[in-house]
Short mmCIF file of C-alpha atoms in Angstrom, two decimals:
data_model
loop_
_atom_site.label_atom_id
_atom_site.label_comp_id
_atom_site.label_asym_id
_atom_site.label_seq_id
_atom_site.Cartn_x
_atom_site.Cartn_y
_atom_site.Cartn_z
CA UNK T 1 -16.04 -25.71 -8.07
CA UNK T 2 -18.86 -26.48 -9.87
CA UNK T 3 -20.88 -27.58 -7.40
CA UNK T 4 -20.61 -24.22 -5.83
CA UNK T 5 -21.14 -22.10 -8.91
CA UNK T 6 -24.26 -23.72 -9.46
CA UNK T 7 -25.53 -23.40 -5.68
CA UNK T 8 -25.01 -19.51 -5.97
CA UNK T 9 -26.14 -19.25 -9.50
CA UNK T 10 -23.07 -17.65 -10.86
CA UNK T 11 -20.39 -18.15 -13.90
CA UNK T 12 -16.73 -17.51 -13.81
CA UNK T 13 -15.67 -14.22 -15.81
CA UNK T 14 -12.66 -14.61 -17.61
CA UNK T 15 -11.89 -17.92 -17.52
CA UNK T 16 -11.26 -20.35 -14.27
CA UNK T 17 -7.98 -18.58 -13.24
CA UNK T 18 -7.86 -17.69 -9.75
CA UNK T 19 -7.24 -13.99 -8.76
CA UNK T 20 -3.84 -13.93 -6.57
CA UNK T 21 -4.43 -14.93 -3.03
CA UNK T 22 -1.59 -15.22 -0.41
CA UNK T 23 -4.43 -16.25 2.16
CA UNK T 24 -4.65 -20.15 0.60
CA UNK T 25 -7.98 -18.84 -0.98
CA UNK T 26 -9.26 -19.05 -4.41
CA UNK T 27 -10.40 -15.74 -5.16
CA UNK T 28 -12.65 -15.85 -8.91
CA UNK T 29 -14.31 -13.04 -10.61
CA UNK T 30 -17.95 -14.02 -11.32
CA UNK T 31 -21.30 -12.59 -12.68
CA UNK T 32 -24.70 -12.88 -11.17
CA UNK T 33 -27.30 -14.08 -12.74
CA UNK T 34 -28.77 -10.22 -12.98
CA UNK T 35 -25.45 -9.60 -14.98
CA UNK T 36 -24.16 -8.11 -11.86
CA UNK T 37 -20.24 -8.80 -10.72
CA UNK T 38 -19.12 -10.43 -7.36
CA UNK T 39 -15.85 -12.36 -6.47
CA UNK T 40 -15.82 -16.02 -5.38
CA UNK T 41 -13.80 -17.19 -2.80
CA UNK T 42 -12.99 -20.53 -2.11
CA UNK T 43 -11.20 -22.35 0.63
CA UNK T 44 -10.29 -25.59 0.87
CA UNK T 45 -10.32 -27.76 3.92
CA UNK T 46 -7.03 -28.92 3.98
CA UNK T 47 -4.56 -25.68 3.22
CA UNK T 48 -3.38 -25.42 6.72
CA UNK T 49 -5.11 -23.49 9.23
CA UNK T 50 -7.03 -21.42 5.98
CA UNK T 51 -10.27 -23.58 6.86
CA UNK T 52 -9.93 -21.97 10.45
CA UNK T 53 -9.39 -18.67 9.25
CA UNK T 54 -12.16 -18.78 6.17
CA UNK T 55 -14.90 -19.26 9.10
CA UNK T 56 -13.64 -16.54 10.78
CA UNK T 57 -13.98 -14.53 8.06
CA UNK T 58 -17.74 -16.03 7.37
CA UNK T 59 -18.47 -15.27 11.08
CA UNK T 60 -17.16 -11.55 10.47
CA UNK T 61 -19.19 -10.98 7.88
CA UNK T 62 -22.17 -12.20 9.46
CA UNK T 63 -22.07 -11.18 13.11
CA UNK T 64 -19.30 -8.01 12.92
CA UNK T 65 -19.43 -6.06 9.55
CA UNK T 66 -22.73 -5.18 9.63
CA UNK T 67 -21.93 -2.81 12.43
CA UNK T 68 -18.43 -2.13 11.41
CA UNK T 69 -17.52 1.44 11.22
CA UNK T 70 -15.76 1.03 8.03
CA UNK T 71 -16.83 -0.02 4.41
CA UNK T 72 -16.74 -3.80 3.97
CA UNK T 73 -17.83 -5.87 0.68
CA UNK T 74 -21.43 -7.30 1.47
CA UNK T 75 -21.97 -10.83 1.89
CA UNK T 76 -24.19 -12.06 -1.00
CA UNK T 77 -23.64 -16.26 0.49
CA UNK T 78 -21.95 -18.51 1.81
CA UNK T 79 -21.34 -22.16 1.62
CA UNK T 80 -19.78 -24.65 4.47
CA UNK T 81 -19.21 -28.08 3.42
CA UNK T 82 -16.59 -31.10 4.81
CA UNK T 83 -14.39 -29.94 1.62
CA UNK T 84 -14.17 -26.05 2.60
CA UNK T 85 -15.87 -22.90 2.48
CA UNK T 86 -16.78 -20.37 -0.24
CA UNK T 87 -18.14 -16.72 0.44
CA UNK T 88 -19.77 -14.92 -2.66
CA UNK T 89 -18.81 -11.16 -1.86
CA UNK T 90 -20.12 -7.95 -3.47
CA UNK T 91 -17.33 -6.26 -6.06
CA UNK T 92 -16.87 -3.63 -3.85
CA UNK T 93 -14.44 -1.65 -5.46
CA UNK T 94 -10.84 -1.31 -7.68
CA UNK T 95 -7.58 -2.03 -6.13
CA UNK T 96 -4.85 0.71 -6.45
CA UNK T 97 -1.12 0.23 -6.87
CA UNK T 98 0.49 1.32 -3.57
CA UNK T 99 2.41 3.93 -5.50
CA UNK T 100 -0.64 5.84 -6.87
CA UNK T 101 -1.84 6.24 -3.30
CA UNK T 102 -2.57 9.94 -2.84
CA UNK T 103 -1.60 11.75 0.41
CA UNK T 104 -5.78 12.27 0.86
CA UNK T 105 -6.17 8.20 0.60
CA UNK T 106 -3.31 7.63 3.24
CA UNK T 107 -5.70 10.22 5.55
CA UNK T 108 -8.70 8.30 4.94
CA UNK T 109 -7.25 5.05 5.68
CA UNK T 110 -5.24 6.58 9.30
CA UNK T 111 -8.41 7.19 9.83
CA UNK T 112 -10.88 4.30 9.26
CA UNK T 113 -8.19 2.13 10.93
CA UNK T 114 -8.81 4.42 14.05
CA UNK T 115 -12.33 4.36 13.78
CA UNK T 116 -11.89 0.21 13.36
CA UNK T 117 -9.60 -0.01 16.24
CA UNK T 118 -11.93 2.42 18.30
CA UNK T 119 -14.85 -0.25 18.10
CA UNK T 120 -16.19 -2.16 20.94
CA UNK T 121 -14.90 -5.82 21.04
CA UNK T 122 -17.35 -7.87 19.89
CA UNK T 123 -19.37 -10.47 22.04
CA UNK T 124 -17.44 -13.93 21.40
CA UNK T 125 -14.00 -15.31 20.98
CA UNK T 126 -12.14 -13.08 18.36
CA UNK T 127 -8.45 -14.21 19.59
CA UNK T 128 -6.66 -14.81 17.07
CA UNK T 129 -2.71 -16.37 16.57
CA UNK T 130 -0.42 -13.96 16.71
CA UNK T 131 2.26 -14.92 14.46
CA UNK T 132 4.56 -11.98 15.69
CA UNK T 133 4.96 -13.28 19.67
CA UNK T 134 5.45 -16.50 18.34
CA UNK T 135 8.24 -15.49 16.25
CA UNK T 136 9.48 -13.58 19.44
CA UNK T 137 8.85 -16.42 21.66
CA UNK T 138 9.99 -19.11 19.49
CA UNK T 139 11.97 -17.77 16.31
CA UNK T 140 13.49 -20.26 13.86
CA UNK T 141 16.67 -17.94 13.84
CA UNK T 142 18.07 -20.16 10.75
CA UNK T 143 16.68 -17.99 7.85
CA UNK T 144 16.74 -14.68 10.18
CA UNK T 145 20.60 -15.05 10.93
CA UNK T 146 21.18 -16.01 7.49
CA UNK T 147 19.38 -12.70 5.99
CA UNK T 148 20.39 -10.18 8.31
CA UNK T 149 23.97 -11.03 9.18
CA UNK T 150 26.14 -9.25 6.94
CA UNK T 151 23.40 -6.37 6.38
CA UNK T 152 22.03 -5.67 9.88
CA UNK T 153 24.35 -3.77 12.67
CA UNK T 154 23.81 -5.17 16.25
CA UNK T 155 21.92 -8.04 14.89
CA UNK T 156 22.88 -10.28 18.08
CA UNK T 157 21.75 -7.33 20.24
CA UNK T 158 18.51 -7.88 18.77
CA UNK T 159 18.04 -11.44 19.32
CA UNK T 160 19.10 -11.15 22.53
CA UNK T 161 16.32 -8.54 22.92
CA UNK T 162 13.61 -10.38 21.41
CA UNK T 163 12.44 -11.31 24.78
CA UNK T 164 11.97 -7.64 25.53
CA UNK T 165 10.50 -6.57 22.66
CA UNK T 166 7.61 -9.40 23.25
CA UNK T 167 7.19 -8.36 26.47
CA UNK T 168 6.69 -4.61 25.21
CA UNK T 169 4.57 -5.34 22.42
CA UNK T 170 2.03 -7.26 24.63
CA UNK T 171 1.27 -4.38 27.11
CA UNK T 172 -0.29 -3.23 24.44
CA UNK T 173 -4.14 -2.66 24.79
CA UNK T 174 -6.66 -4.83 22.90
CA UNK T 175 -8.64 -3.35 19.57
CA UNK T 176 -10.21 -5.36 17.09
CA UNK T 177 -8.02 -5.02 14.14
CA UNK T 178 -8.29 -6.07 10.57
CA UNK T 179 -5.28 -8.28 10.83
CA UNK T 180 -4.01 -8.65 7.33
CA UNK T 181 -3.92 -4.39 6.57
CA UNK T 182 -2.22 -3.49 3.30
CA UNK T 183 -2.88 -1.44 0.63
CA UNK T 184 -4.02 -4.92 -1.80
CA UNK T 185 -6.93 -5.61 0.90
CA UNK T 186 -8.07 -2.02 0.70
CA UNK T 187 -10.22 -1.00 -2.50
CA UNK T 188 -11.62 2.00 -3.57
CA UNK T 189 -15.10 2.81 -4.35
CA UNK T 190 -15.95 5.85 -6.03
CA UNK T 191 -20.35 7.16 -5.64
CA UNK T 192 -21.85 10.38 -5.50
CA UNK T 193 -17.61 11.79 -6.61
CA UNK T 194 -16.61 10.47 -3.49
CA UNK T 195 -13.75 8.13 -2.47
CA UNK T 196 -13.76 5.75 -0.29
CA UNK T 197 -12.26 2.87 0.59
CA UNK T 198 -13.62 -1.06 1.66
CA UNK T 199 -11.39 -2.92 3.43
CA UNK T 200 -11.45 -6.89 2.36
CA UNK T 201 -10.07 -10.08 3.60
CA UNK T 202 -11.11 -10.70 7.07
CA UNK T 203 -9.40 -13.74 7.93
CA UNK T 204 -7.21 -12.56 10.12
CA UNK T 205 -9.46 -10.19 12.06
CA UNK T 206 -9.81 -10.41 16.00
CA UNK T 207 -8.68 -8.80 18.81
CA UNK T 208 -4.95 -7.77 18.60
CA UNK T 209 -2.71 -4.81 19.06
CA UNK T 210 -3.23 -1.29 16.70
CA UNK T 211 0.35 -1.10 16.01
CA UNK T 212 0.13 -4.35 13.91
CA UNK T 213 -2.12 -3.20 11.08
CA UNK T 214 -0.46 0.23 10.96
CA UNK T 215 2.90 -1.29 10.89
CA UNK T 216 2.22 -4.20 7.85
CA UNK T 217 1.11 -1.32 5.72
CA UNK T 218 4.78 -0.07 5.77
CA UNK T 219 5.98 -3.36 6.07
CA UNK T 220 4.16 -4.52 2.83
CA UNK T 221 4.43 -0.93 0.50
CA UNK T 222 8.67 -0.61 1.24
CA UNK T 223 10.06 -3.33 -1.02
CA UNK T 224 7.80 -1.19 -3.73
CA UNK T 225 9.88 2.09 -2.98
CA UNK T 226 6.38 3.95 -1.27
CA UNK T 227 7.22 5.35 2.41
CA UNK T 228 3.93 5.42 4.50
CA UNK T 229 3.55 9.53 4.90
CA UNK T 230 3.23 10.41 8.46
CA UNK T 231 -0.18 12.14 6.96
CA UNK T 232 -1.60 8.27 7.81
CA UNK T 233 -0.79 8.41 11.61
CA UNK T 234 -1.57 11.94 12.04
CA UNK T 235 -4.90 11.56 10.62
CA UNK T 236 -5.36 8.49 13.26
CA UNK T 237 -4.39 10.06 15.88
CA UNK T 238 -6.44 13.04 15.02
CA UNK T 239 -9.43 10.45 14.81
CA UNK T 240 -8.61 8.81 17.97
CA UNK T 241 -8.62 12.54 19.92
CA UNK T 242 -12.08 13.28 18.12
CA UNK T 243 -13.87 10.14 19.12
CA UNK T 244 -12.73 11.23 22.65
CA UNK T 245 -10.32 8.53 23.02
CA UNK T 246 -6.90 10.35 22.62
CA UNK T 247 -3.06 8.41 22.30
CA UNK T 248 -0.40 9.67 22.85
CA UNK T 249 1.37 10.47 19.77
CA UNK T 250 4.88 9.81 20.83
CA UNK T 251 4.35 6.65 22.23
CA UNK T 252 1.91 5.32 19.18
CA UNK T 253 5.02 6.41 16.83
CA UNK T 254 7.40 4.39 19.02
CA UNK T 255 5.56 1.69 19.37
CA UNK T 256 4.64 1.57 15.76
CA UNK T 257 8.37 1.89 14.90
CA UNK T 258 9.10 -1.05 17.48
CA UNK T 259 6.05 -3.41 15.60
CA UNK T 260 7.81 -2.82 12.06
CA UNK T 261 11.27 -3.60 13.51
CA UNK T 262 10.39 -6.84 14.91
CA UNK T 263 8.14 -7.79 11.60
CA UNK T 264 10.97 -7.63 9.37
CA UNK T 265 14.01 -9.11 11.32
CA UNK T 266 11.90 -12.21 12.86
CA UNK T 267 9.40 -12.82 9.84
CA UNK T 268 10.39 -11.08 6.83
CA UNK T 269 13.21 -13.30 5.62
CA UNK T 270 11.32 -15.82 4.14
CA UNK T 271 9.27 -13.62 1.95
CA UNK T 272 12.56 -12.44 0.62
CA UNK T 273 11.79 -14.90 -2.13
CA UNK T 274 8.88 -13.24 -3.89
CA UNK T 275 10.76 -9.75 -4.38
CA UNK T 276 13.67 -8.81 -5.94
CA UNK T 277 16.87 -7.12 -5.28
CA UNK T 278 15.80 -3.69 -5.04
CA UNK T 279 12.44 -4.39 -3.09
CA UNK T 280 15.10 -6.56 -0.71
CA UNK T 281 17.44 -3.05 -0.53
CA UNK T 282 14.63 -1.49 0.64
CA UNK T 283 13.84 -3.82 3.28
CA UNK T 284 17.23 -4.13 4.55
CA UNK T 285 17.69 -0.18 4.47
CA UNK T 286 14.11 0.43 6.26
CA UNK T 287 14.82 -2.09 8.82
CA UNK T 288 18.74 -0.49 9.67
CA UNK T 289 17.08 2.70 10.22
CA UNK T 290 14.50 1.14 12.54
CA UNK T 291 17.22 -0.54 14.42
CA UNK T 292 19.01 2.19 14.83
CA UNK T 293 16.33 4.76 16.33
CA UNK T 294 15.70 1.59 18.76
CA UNK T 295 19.05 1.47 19.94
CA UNK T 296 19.46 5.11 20.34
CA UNK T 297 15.76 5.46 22.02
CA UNK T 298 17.50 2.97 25.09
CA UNK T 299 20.13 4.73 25.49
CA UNK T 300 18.24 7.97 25.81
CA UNK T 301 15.58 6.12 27.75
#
């Protein structure tokens, strides 16, 4: 760490404690020599696939956000060593609790992510894992049985059906998606009295299916008691119509519906841990709803 404080010419703010990261990333609040602020993050070679997934975000920043059609924190450098990488990113903005999100913001973001996912793909290799058909393809049903047994109707219908519900969500066409979309990667930036909002974390960015970021921002805000207002979708589909490339609105709701379904029955279980028994209500409740407009959808299909 110090090594790479001294190569960008920067000192920790507020002590050495790490800002929260679920990505296996450091993530320190610094200040530049000119006094201004930036955040510091740091990923070590040997977390998992992070080291991966920290170059991808280093070759987003240098190759993709520059012509990005939505706000992104400016690379200020970048390190790659054997040991891991570090990116020295602009403060781009404040995060807001999901709660406090105004029916305006949810339009804004419906439709940046439509303007994102209306992009060109870029030149190169931006596949990416998808951790979702690997679930479907190859679940560890242990902690998903245990979880949903006694709280989920039809449960062995489902498994039975994840086969099907792979095969559905990979007909889906390819946009290059954020990857990682909820409301803590999102900041907002206020110049000129306007808000707007920078979308950060780009590690799991790449070419993948629309419904995916749309569907972990409900996914993410319902163990907090926030319902994603429809005001988000119609805003991207009203985005999508404008930059002449129109969806259908009953099949992007369905779909979406089907993405959020299969999140929390084959990977949510394990992140059961980190919330508590209200936020896991929630859950449960959002997903038996889910389940049962996808049962009654087959029959009337």
């Amino acid at each position: 760490m110090a090594a790479t404080l001294e190569k960008f010419d920067v000192r920790l703010s507020g002590g050495a404690s790490p800002v929260d990261a679920r990505s296996g990333a450091g993530i320190h609040r610094v200040v530049l020599t000119g006094g201004g602020r930036a955040y510091l993050k740091v990923t070590a070679a040997d977390v998992g696939r992070s080291r991966a997934e920290a170059e991808r975000e280093l070759r987003f920043y240098r190759r993709v956000a520059p012509a990005a059609p939505v706000l992104t924190p400016a690379l200020l450098d970048a390190l790659v060593v054997d040991e891991g990488v570090a990116l020295l990113l602009e403060d781009a903005g404040e995060p807001l609790d999901v709660a406090a999100w105004s029916r305006d913001r949810w339009r804004v973001l419906g439709r940046d992510l439509a303007r994102l996912h209306g992009t060109a793909l870029p030149a190169g290799d931006w596949g990416r894992p998808d951790d979702l058909l690997s679930a479907l393809a190859v679940p560890d049903l242990a902690p998903v049985v245990e979880f949903w047994s006694s709280h989920l109707p039809r449960l062995d219908d489902l498994l039975d059906s994840r086969s099907a519900l792979r095969d559905r969500l990979r007909t889906a066409s390819p946009v290059f998606v954020h990857g990682d979309c909820h409301t803590a990667n999102v900041v907002h930036r206020t110049a000129g009295g306007q808000d707007a909002l920078v979308f950060c974390d780009w590690q799991a960015s790449g070419v993948g299916r629309a419904t995916s970021d749309l569907a972990l921002l409900s996914v993410r805000a319902t163990p907090s008691g926030v319902g994603v207002p429809a005001a988000l979708v119609e805003e991207y589909l009203a985005q999508c119509a404008r930059t002449g490339a129109p969806r259908d609105p009953a099949e992007l709701r369905r779909d979406l519906a089907l993405e959020e379904l299969a999140i929390l029955v084959f990977q949510w279980p394990p992140y059961a841990a980190y919330n508590g028994p209200d936020g896991i209500d929630r859950i449960r409740r959002r997903a038996r709803y889910l389940a049962a407009r996808y049962f009654a959808e087959r029959v009337s299909g």
